[in-house]
């Protein structure tokens, strides 16, 4: 069978297996699951080596199927990437039918396959298609699957990165982390990795159709830390959970405070923020971060917009201090507080920079794309109507990370570039190793991208409503 015929067969088998009455007939053929796992793992390499790489050897009927009869090397290449992604996605969906049955989990939950799942996604072509994270969610709905996943810290770390990104599967990653923490048998294995990410997401109000998600996260964290099981959570983990608990208590206390007292705290936080802005502009990032921390301790909890500004500005400090994990944490908190959720351009910009520092190309790319999209709103300070070097660097970074996340990249590195008429074509488009953000921290107006409240726009204005 050719790779095209494999895709047609896998798709048909998935549709059959999705019916409970027909699944036993599909499952009676043991090789179906084995082949599906092999295809999910190697589909991109198969399509690259059997079609994409050798232009002159491409079968004519494959070309016609992919392009609808519209000839052209570029068209064929684009469609090959799209179809390779579909082959992987259909394979994952077929495996998902098996994962719903606990008896098949031992076959699916092999170390080699599980560790590959977080990296399986549809790419920019199929960003919201069924991905490895979707299969992980099904696996983690059973204790056997949760136990297998918890044994691999790399999977948990990948889920934390997805949960703090602009990925279509953000909620699914959060859901999986919560499932792992709620399992008393394995909670101790994942708590120190999962808690920092979930704490950053604790102030999400609604994500998609999921309401009160932040409250759910807080409740799970509290129960997990209270369990008496060894090894106990680290001091840092306990401090993070206590921080969330204290924030909730503080919010309740502020409901009984006089408006005058809240306005005093609000004003004090504002002036401390101005001090931080001045320090950051003068290059004193460490002291500026300390000032923003002081302002956050004073700023009333109900002022979500103002607190988002403080977190975002502190993230900028951590970028300049070369502390990417702290920057990701603060930028994520700012994005959770922002209305609409995950749409604050400056915080997206800063988190993208931090992910670039860590070499996490997909997370960097998704944030950078969303940042550029937000900038193309005419009223935004970084709008193309007002040229700004941060936007220029972001657009360069998008191009760089699109190359780094190219679906065929690993196959091309392993097997070499495209060959047409006996000549090799460079398909990787290598970029320099240095970050595109190295000179992008400052704004053209000299304020280093510092965010300040706008007059009359709601930022730091007197809020008379309780």
Tab-separated table of C-alpha atoms in Angstrom:
chain	number	residue	atom	x	y	z
A	1	UNK	CA	0.000	0.000	0.000
A	2	UNK	CA	1.176	3.513	-0.758
A	3	UNK	CA	1.046	6.263	1.862
A	4	UNK	CA	-2.045	7.742	0.168
A	5	UNK	CA	-3.848	4.404	0.376
A	6	UNK	CA	-2.781	4.114	4.023
A	7	UNK	CA	-4.431	7.449	4.747
A	8	UNK	CA	-7.683	6.440	3.036
A	9	UNK	CA	-7.713	3.136	4.920
A	10	UNK	CA	-6.935	4.728	8.306
A	11	UNK	CA	-9.661	7.315	7.827
A	12	UNK	CA	-12.221	4.635	6.913
A	13	UNK	CA	-11.190	2.466	9.869
A	14	UNK	CA	-11.545	5.417	12.241
A	15	UNK	CA	-15.099	6.084	11.094
A	16	UNK	CA	-15.947	2.399	11.557
A	17	UNK	CA	-14.234	2.121	14.943
A	18	UNK	CA	-16.053	5.200	16.247
A	19	UNK	CA	-19.265	3.109	16.374
A	20	UNK	CA	-19.483	0.933	19.487
A	21	UNK	CA	-21.291	-1.806	17.591
A	22	UNK	CA	-18.563	-2.055	14.924
A	23	UNK	CA	-15.461	-1.464	17.060
A	24	UNK	CA	-15.099	-5.142	18.144
A	25	UNK	CA	-14.797	-6.190	14.501
A	26	UNK	CA	-12.053	-3.627	13.882
A	27	UNK	CA	-10.266	-4.518	17.135
A	28	UNK	CA	-10.305	-8.225	16.267
A	29	UNK	CA	-7.507	-7.448	13.803
A	30	UNK	CA	-4.603	-6.841	16.189
A	31	UNK	CA	-2.386	-5.359	13.510
A	32	UNK	CA	-4.680	-2.324	13.072
A	33	UNK	CA	-3.621	-0.723	16.355
A	34	UNK	CA	0.057	-1.516	15.798
A	35	UNK	CA	0.009	-0.004	12.306
A	36	UNK	CA	-1.884	3.066	13.562
A	37	UNK	CA	0.777	3.706	16.211
A	38	UNK	CA	3.538	3.279	13.631
A	39	UNK	CA	1.831	5.682	11.235
A	40	UNK	CA	1.213	8.297	13.935
A	41	UNK	CA	4.912	8.218	14.820
A	42	UNK	CA	6.374	8.053	11.326
A	43	UNK	CA	3.751	9.505	8.961
A	44	UNK	CA	5.652	12.752	8.419
A	45	UNK	CA	8.869	10.904	7.615
A	46	UNK	CA	7.015	8.480	5.328
A	47	UNK	CA	5.408	11.221	3.247
A	48	UNK	CA	8.652	13.169	3.106
A	49	UNK	CA	10.768	10.264	1.877
A	50	UNK	CA	8.181	8.682	-0.421
A	51	UNK	CA	6.786	11.836	-2.003
A	52	UNK	CA	8.166	15.199	-0.946
A	53	UNK	CA	11.929	14.619	-1.209
A	54	UNK	CA	12.214	13.261	-4.741
A	55	UNK	CA	10.279	15.592	-7.025
A	56	UNK	CA	10.895	13.664	-10.234
A	57	UNK	CA	9.834	10.336	-8.684
A	58	UNK	CA	6.395	11.496	-7.568
A	59	UNK	CA	3.627	9.324	-8.952
A	60	UNK	CA	1.406	11.258	-11.327
A	61	UNK	CA	-1.854	10.062	-9.768
A	62	UNK	CA	-0.584	11.117	-6.326
A	63	UNK	CA	0.135	14.564	-7.728
A	64	UNK	CA	-3.337	14.789	-9.202
A	65	UNK	CA	-4.983	13.613	-5.980
A	66	UNK	CA	-3.117	16.173	-3.887
A	67	UNK	CA	-3.468	19.177	-6.172
A	68	UNK	CA	-6.721	18.440	-7.979
A	69	UNK	CA	-4.840	18.442	-11.256
A	70	UNK	CA	-3.160	21.811	-10.626
A	71	UNK	CA	0.485	21.070	-11.367
A	72	UNK	CA	3.369	22.856	-9.697
A	73	UNK	CA	6.174	21.914	-7.291
A	74	UNK	CA	5.136	24.492	-4.686
A	75	UNK	CA	1.488	23.417	-4.758
A	76	UNK	CA	2.493	19.765	-4.437
A	77	UNK	CA	4.814	20.556	-1.535
A	78	UNK	CA	2.114	22.462	0.353
A	79	UNK	CA	-0.435	19.724	-0.184
A	80	UNK	CA	2.055	17.024	0.827
A	81	UNK	CA	2.542	18.762	4.162
A	82	UNK	CA	-1.218	19.078	4.583
A	83	UNK	CA	-1.892	15.436	3.751
A	84	UNK	CA	0.967	14.189	5.949
A	85	UNK	CA	-0.598	16.078	8.846
A	86	UNK	CA	-3.984	14.524	8.040
A	87	UNK	CA	-2.450	11.031	7.977
A	88	UNK	CA	-1.014	11.579	11.445
A	89	UNK	CA	-4.243	13.087	12.780
A	90	UNK	CA	-6.439	10.269	11.438
A	91	UNK	CA	-4.026	7.744	12.942
A	92	UNK	CA	-4.286	9.474	16.325
A	93	UNK	CA	-8.073	9.498	16.126
A	94	UNK	CA	-8.151	5.777	15.382
A	95	UNK	CA	-5.821	5.126	18.323
A	96	UNK	CA	-8.143	7.282	20.434
A	97	UNK	CA	-10.972	4.806	19.767
A	98	UNK	CA	-8.790	2.095	21.286
A	99	UNK	CA	-7.690	4.328	24.190
A	100	UNK	CA	-11.329	4.549	25.308
A	101	UNK	CA	-11.059	0.839	26.167
A	102	UNK	CA	-8.741	0.243	29.179
A	103	UNK	CA	-7.621	-3.172	27.912
A	104	UNK	CA	-5.734	-1.544	25.028
A	105	UNK	CA	-3.858	1.035	27.127
A	106	UNK	CA	-0.823	-1.199	27.832
A	107	UNK	CA	-0.233	-1.439	24.086
A	108	UNK	CA	-0.633	2.313	23.583
A	109	UNK	CA	1.243	3.519	26.662
A	110	UNK	CA	4.754	2.550	25.617
A	111	UNK	CA	7.541	4.962	26.599
A	112	UNK	CA	8.522	5.567	22.987
A	113	UNK	CA	5.017	6.506	21.851
A	114	UNK	CA	3.884	8.474	24.909
A	115	UNK	CA	6.898	10.786	24.858
A	116	UNK	CA	6.196	11.649	21.213
A	117	UNK	CA	2.566	12.644	21.749
A	118	UNK	CA	3.006	16.247	23.051
A	119	UNK	CA	4.939	17.105	19.888
A	120	UNK	CA	2.289	15.769	17.510
A	121	UNK	CA	0.126	18.608	16.237
A	122	UNK	CA	-1.402	19.654	12.977
A	123	UNK	CA	1.012	22.518	12.420
A	124	UNK	CA	-0.246	25.878	11.225
A	125	UNK	CA	-2.175	24.080	8.479
A	126	UNK	CA	-4.285	22.106	10.976
A	127	UNK	CA	-3.666	23.905	14.266
A	128	UNK	CA	-6.988	22.826	15.778
A	129	UNK	CA	-7.076	19.284	14.404
A	130	UNK	CA	-6.865	16.202	16.617
A	131	UNK	CA	-3.389	16.222	18.143
A	132	UNK	CA	-1.272	14.159	20.490
A	133	UNK	CA	-2.580	16.186	23.426
A	134	UNK	CA	-6.110	15.091	22.572
A	135	UNK	CA	-5.052	11.457	22.767
A	136	UNK	CA	-3.238	12.123	26.056
A	137	UNK	CA	-6.479	13.449	27.533
A	138	UNK	CA	-8.287	10.197	26.676
A	139	UNK	CA	-5.408	8.160	28.078
A	140	UNK	CA	-5.426	10.152	31.334
A	141	UNK	CA	-9.112	9.518	31.937
A	142	UNK	CA	-8.094	6.049	33.136
A	143	UNK	CA	-5.808	5.282	36.077
A	144	UNK	CA	-3.564	3.032	33.990
A	145	UNK	CA	-2.967	5.869	31.541
A	146	UNK	CA	-2.380	8.453	34.290
A	147	UNK	CA	0.140	6.192	35.942
A	148	UNK	CA	2.041	5.775	32.676
A	149	UNK	CA	2.049	9.490	31.845
A	150	UNK	CA	3.166	10.515	35.354
A	151	UNK	CA	6.330	8.452	34.954
A	152	UNK	CA	7.642	10.814	32.272
A	153	UNK	CA	8.486	14.330	33.576
A	154	UNK	CA	9.094	15.488	30.011
A	155	UNK	CA	5.438	14.930	29.136
A	156	UNK	CA	4.281	16.906	32.171
A	157	UNK	CA	6.678	19.750	31.313
A	158	UNK	CA	5.361	19.818	27.741
A	159	UNK	CA	1.784	19.994	29.046
A	160	UNK	CA	2.783	22.921	31.287
A	161	UNK	CA	4.192	24.756	28.274
A	162	UNK	CA	1.024	24.148	26.251
A	163	UNK	CA	-1.163	25.289	29.158
A	164	UNK	CA	0.739	28.593	29.217
A	165	UNK	CA	0.599	29.268	25.501
A	166	UNK	CA	-1.751	30.361	22.726
A	167	UNK	CA	-2.214	26.762	21.591
A	168	UNK	CA	-5.721	25.649	20.550
A	169	UNK	CA	-5.228	22.789	23.027
A	170	UNK	CA	-4.532	25.014	26.038
A	171	UNK	CA	-7.613	23.926	27.970
A	172	UNK	CA	-6.951	20.261	27.239
A	173	UNK	CA	-3.430	20.573	28.654
A	174	UNK	CA	-4.853	22.213	31.800
A	175	UNK	CA	-7.456	19.453	32.105
A	176	UNK	CA	-4.777	16.744	31.895
A	177	UNK	CA	-2.650	18.417	34.567
A	178	UNK	CA	-5.680	18.597	36.861
A	179	UNK	CA	-6.492	14.927	36.236
A	180	UNK	CA	-2.946	13.963	37.229
A	181	UNK	CA	-3.048	16.065	40.390
A	182	UNK	CA	-6.431	14.667	41.434
A	183	UNK	CA	-5.093	11.107	41.353
A	184	UNK	CA	-3.782	10.478	44.894
A	185	UNK	CA	-1.596	7.610	43.662
A	186	UNK	CA	0.543	9.768	41.377
A	187	UNK	CA	-0.012	13.340	42.551
A	188	UNK	CA	3.378	13.383	44.298
A	189	UNK	CA	5.127	12.560	41.008
A	190	UNK	CA	3.851	15.591	39.121
A	191	UNK	CA	3.001	18.222	41.734
A	192	UNK	CA	6.327	20.091	41.719
A	193	UNK	CA	6.257	20.358	37.919
A	194	UNK	CA	2.563	21.086	37.415
A	195	UNK	CA	1.882	23.543	40.249
A	196	UNK	CA	3.950	26.519	38.937
A	197	UNK	CA	2.068	26.474	35.632
A	198	UNK	CA	-1.358	26.061	37.207
A	199	UNK	CA	-0.740	28.821	39.750
A	200	UNK	CA	-0.085	31.210	36.857
A	201	UNK	CA	-3.477	30.241	35.423
A	202	UNK	CA	-5.412	30.503	38.689
A	203	UNK	CA	-7.071	33.813	37.791
A	204	UNK	CA	-8.623	32.640	34.539
A	205	UNK	CA	-12.329	33.325	34.780
A	206	UNK	CA	-13.600	31.646	31.617
A	207	UNK	CA	-11.705	29.795	28.893
A	208	UNK	CA	-13.918	29.005	25.935
A	209	UNK	CA	-17.005	27.258	27.281
A	210	UNK	CA	-15.345	26.449	30.580
A	211	UNK	CA	-16.464	28.800	33.344
A	212	UNK	CA	-14.852	29.313	36.765
A	213	UNK	CA	-11.736	27.482	35.603
A	214	UNK	CA	-9.541	29.454	37.999
A	215	UNK	CA	-11.616	28.356	40.990
A	216	UNK	CA	-11.354	24.739	39.865
A	217	UNK	CA	-7.564	25.038	39.625
A	218	UNK	CA	-7.296	26.566	43.106
A	219	UNK	CA	-9.487	23.879	44.687
A	220	UNK	CA	-7.427	21.071	43.121
A	221	UNK	CA	-4.141	22.670	44.213
A	222	UNK	CA	-5.316	23.039	47.790
A	223	UNK	CA	-6.417	19.406	48.067
A	224	UNK	CA	-3.225	18.143	46.444
A	225	UNK	CA	-0.892	20.016	48.799
A	226	UNK	CA	-2.857	18.878	51.857
A	227	UNK	CA	-2.353	15.184	51.065
A	228	UNK	CA	0.036	13.358	53.401
A	229	UNK	CA	2.099	11.478	50.902
A	230	UNK	CA	5.816	11.243	50.274
A	231	UNK	CA	7.753	12.741	48.729
A	232	UNK	CA	6.150	15.896	50.045
A	233	UNK	CA	5.889	19.011	47.837
A	234	UNK	CA	8.956	21.247	47.793
A	235	UNK	CA	9.014	24.463	49.806
A	236	UNK	CA	8.700	26.453	46.574
A	237	UNK	CA	5.589	24.494	45.556
A	238	UNK	CA	3.976	25.062	48.939
A	239	UNK	CA	4.777	28.769	48.760
A	240	UNK	CA	3.122	29.056	45.359
A	241	UNK	CA	-0.071	27.400	46.584
A	242	UNK	CA	-0.041	29.577	49.724
A	243	UNK	CA	0.275	32.617	47.454
A	244	UNK	CA	-2.917	31.612	45.653
A	245	UNK	CA	-4.710	30.923	48.920
A	246	UNK	CA	-3.632	34.296	50.346
A	247	UNK	CA	-4.851	36.053	47.204
A	248	UNK	CA	-8.272	34.491	47.647
A	249	UNK	CA	-8.355	35.540	51.327
A	250	UNK	CA	-7.216	39.025	50.395
A	251	UNK	CA	-10.026	39.330	47.881
A	252	UNK	CA	-12.554	38.434	50.570
A	253	UNK	CA	-11.037	40.938	53.010
A	254	UNK	CA	-11.148	43.723	50.437
A	255	UNK	CA	-14.892	43.245	50.053
A	256	UNK	CA	-15.262	44.575	53.622
A	257	UNK	CA	-12.812	47.449	53.235
A	258	UNK	CA	-13.903	51.053	52.832
A	259	UNK	CA	-13.689	52.506	49.351
A	260	UNK	CA	-11.421	55.242	50.700
A	261	UNK	CA	-8.889	52.660	51.930
A	262	UNK	CA	-8.959	50.834	48.623
A	263	UNK	CA	-8.396	54.083	46.740
A	264	UNK	CA	-5.411	54.874	48.974
A	265	UNK	CA	-3.874	51.494	48.135
A	266	UNK	CA	-4.681	52.027	44.485
A	267	UNK	CA	-2.965	55.413	44.440
A	268	UNK	CA	0.061	54.084	46.317
A	269	UNK	CA	0.407	51.204	43.853
A	270	UNK	CA	0.187	53.666	40.973
A	271	UNK	CA	3.044	55.841	42.211
A	272	UNK	CA	5.209	52.811	42.991
A	273	UNK	CA	4.545	51.599	39.454
A	274	UNK	CA	5.744	54.953	38.099
A	275	UNK	CA	8.953	54.510	40.090
A	276	UNK	CA	9.353	51.083	38.542
A	277	UNK	CA	8.808	52.476	35.065
A	278	UNK	CA	11.486	55.107	35.669
A	279	UNK	CA	13.945	52.491	36.922
A	280	UNK	CA	13.252	50.212	33.978
A	281	UNK	CA	13.716	53.041	31.482
A	282	UNK	CA	17.081	53.870	33.082
A	283	UNK	CA	18.195	50.244	32.771
A	284	UNK	CA	17.796	49.179	36.401
A	285	UNK	CA	15.683	46.092	35.713
A	286	UNK	CA	16.195	44.334	39.057
A	287	UNK	CA	15.032	47.293	41.154
A	288	UNK	CA	12.183	47.938	38.728
A	289	UNK	CA	10.969	44.353	39.207
A	290	UNK	CA	11.064	44.872	42.973
A	291	UNK	CA	8.952	48.022	42.641
A	292	UNK	CA	6.373	46.234	40.511
A	293	UNK	CA	6.215	43.500	43.176
A	294	UNK	CA	5.535	46.142	45.829
A	295	UNK	CA	2.807	47.651	43.672
A	296	UNK	CA	1.190	44.240	43.178
A	297	UNK	CA	1.117	43.724	46.939
A	298	UNK	CA	-0.856	46.972	47.322
A	299	UNK	CA	-3.040	47.035	44.221
A	300	UNK	CA	-6.628	45.927	45.034
A	301	UNK	CA	-7.403	42.463	43.702
A	302	UNK	CA	-10.533	43.621	41.882
A	303	UNK	CA	-8.457	45.889	39.604
A	304	UNK	CA	-7.634	43.185	37.087
A	305	UNK	CA	-6.573	45.544	34.306
A	306	UNK	CA	-4.120	47.402	36.529
A	307	UNK	CA	-2.646	44.213	37.942
A	308	UNK	CA	-2.253	42.861	34.413
A	309	UNK	CA	-0.163	45.946	33.566
A	310	UNK	CA	2.068	45.368	36.597
A	311	UNK	CA	2.621	41.706	35.783
A	312	UNK	CA	3.350	42.512	32.147
A	313	UNK	CA	5.863	45.216	33.050
A	314	UNK	CA	7.574	42.907	35.538
A	315	UNK	CA	7.785	40.287	32.787
A	316	UNK	CA	9.721	42.851	30.744
A	317	UNK	CA	12.165	43.197	33.633
A	318	UNK	CA	12.729	39.453	33.708
A	319	UNK	CA	13.297	39.419	29.947
A	320	UNK	CA	16.086	41.965	30.370
A	321	UNK	CA	17.456	40.025	33.352
A	322	UNK	CA	17.553	36.877	31.179
A	323	UNK	CA	15.119	35.013	33.439
A	324	UNK	CA	12.716	33.486	30.870
A	325	UNK	CA	10.749	31.202	33.218
A	326	UNK	CA	9.860	34.127	35.481
A	327	UNK	CA	8.918	36.175	32.411
A	328	UNK	CA	6.635	33.391	31.140
A	329	UNK	CA	4.986	33.205	34.546
A	330	UNK	CA	4.247	36.933	34.777
A	331	UNK	CA	3.214	37.315	31.139
A	332	UNK	CA	0.801	34.387	31.548
A	333	UNK	CA	-0.713	35.971	34.663
A	334	UNK	CA	-1.168	39.224	32.773
A	335	UNK	CA	-2.879	37.417	29.899
A	336	UNK	CA	-5.226	35.620	32.323
A	337	UNK	CA	-6.242	38.950	33.880
A	338	UNK	CA	-6.684	40.708	30.562
A	339	UNK	CA	-10.104	41.124	28.978
A	340	UNK	CA	-10.438	39.505	26.509
A	341	UNK	CA	-8.418	36.550	27.742
A	342	UNK	CA	-5.025	35.914	26.114
A	343	UNK	CA	-5.253	39.002	23.914
A	344	UNK	CA	-2.888	41.531	25.494
A	345	UNK	CA	-0.357	42.244	22.745
A	346	UNK	CA	2.546	43.358	24.956
A	347	UNK	CA	2.241	40.324	27.226
A	348	UNK	CA	2.116	38.037	24.181
A	349	UNK	CA	5.208	39.777	22.854
A	350	UNK	CA	7.099	39.257	26.117
A	351	UNK	CA	6.076	35.644	26.572
A	352	UNK	CA	7.077	34.934	22.989
A	353	UNK	CA	10.513	36.407	23.705
A	354	UNK	CA	10.860	34.210	26.783
A	355	UNK	CA	9.901	31.053	24.894
A	356	UNK	CA	12.423	32.012	22.216
A	357	UNK	CA	15.120	32.198	24.897
A	358	UNK	CA	14.232	28.659	25.993
A	359	UNK	CA	14.235	27.353	22.427
A	360	UNK	CA	10.546	26.377	22.525
A	361	UNK	CA	9.725	27.154	18.916
A	362	UNK	CA	6.043	26.182	18.760
A	363	UNK	CA	5.006	28.135	21.866
A	364	UNK	CA	7.075	31.112	20.687
A	365	UNK	CA	5.514	30.980	17.223
A	366	UNK	CA	1.908	30.808	18.409
A	367	UNK	CA	2.359	33.761	20.775
A	368	UNK	CA	4.205	35.757	18.115
A	369	UNK	CA	1.462	35.163	15.535
A	370	UNK	CA	-1.230	36.231	17.976
A	371	UNK	CA	0.849	39.279	18.925
A	372	UNK	CA	1.161	40.342	15.282
A	373	UNK	CA	-2.557	39.777	14.757
A	374	UNK	CA	-3.373	41.976	17.756
A	375	UNK	CA	-1.053	44.668	16.438
A	376	UNK	CA	-2.991	44.792	13.208
A	377	UNK	CA	-5.835	46.357	15.117
A	378	UNK	CA	-5.710	49.990	13.983
A	379	UNK	CA	-5.876	51.450	17.494
A	380	UNK	CA	-2.983	49.449	18.900
A	381	UNK	CA	0.298	51.316	19.682
A	382	UNK	CA	2.206	48.733	17.616
A	383	UNK	CA	-0.160	48.984	14.656
A	384	UNK	CA	1.496	48.884	11.202
A	385	UNK	CA	0.007	52.342	10.722
A	386	UNK	CA	2.548	53.446	13.354
A	387	UNK	CA	5.764	51.583	12.390
A	388	UNK	CA	7.499	50.101	15.410
A	389	UNK	CA	10.635	47.989	15.551
A	390	UNK	CA	9.090	45.519	18.026
A	391	UNK	CA	6.487	44.579	15.399
A	392	UNK	CA	9.199	44.292	12.757
A	393	UNK	CA	11.205	41.921	14.944
A	394	UNK	CA	8.081	39.911	15.745
A	395	UNK	CA	7.358	39.408	12.051
A	396	UNK	CA	10.941	38.233	11.528
A	397	UNK	CA	10.583	35.884	14.476
A	398	UNK	CA	7.403	34.384	13.024
A	399	UNK	CA	9.287	33.532	9.836
A	400	UNK	CA	12.147	32.036	11.829
A	401	UNK	CA	9.904	29.884	14.022
A	402	UNK	CA	7.762	28.759	11.088
A	403	UNK	CA	10.946	27.205	9.749
A	404	UNK	CA	11.784	25.706	13.150
A	405	UNK	CA	8.308	24.141	13.484
A	406	UNK	CA	8.022	23.000	9.862
A	407	UNK	CA	6.367	19.557	9.934
A	408	UNK	CA	9.017	18.020	7.674
A	409	UNK	CA	11.982	19.629	9.421
A	410	UNK	CA	13.217	16.540	11.293
A	411	UNK	CA	12.741	14.345	8.231
A	412	UNK	CA	14.632	16.844	6.058
A	413	UNK	CA	17.519	17.000	8.533
A	414	UNK	CA	17.626	13.198	8.683
A	415	UNK	CA	17.222	12.425	4.969
A	416	UNK	CA	18.414	15.605	3.275
A	417	UNK	CA	16.618	18.298	1.316
A	418	UNK	CA	14.350	18.107	-1.696
A	419	UNK	CA	15.906	16.815	-4.915
A	420	UNK	CA	14.639	18.053	-8.271
A	421	UNK	CA	16.229	17.055	-11.572
A	422	UNK	CA	19.215	15.654	-9.720
A	423	UNK	CA	19.894	18.879	-7.810
A	424	UNK	CA	19.401	19.349	-4.064
A	425	UNK	CA	17.132	22.189	-2.906
A	426	UNK	CA	17.566	23.677	0.555
A	427	UNK	CA	14.211	23.177	2.244
A	428	UNK	CA	15.213	24.009	5.812
A	429	UNK	CA	15.938	27.699	5.279
A	430	UNK	CA	18.354	27.872	8.202
A	431	UNK	CA	18.430	30.991	10.294
A	432	UNK	CA	21.140	32.379	12.481
A	433	UNK	CA	21.222	30.992	16.001
A	434	UNK	CA	20.852	34.360	17.699
A	435	UNK	CA	17.479	35.527	18.883
A	436	UNK	CA	15.500	37.942	16.745
A	437	UNK	CA	14.542	39.710	19.970
A	438	UNK	CA	18.006	40.818	21.074
A	439	UNK	CA	17.390	44.426	20.082
A	440	UNK	CA	13.628	44.364	20.288
A	441	UNK	CA	13.139	45.160	23.960
A	442	UNK	CA	12.962	48.892	23.605
A	443	UNK	CA	10.308	50.965	21.933
A	444	UNK	CA	11.033	53.595	19.338
A	445	UNK	CA	9.736	56.195	21.717
A	446	UNK	CA	12.344	55.293	24.335
A	447	UNK	CA	10.054	53.804	26.938
A	448	UNK	CA	11.378	50.228	26.550
A	449	UNK	CA	7.925	48.914	25.844
A	450	UNK	CA	6.728	49.813	29.340
A	451	UNK	CA	2.996	49.711	29.659
A	452	UNK	CA	1.287	52.575	31.404
A	453	UNK	CA	-2.400	53.258	31.951
A	454	UNK	CA	-4.083	55.475	29.424
A	455	UNK	CA	-5.822	58.607	30.536
A	456	UNK	CA	-9.547	58.149	30.747
A	457	UNK	CA	-9.215	54.631	29.377
A	458	UNK	CA	-9.996	52.797	32.556
A	459	UNK	CA	-6.427	52.232	33.771
A	460	UNK	CA	-5.921	53.324	37.406
A	461	UNK	CA	-8.986	55.515	37.330
A	462	UNK	CA	-11.172	55.806	40.408
A	463	UNK	CA	-13.490	52.828	40.510
A	464	UNK	CA	-16.577	53.751	42.459
A	465	UNK	CA	-18.274	50.376	42.105
A	466	UNK	CA	-17.727	47.723	44.745
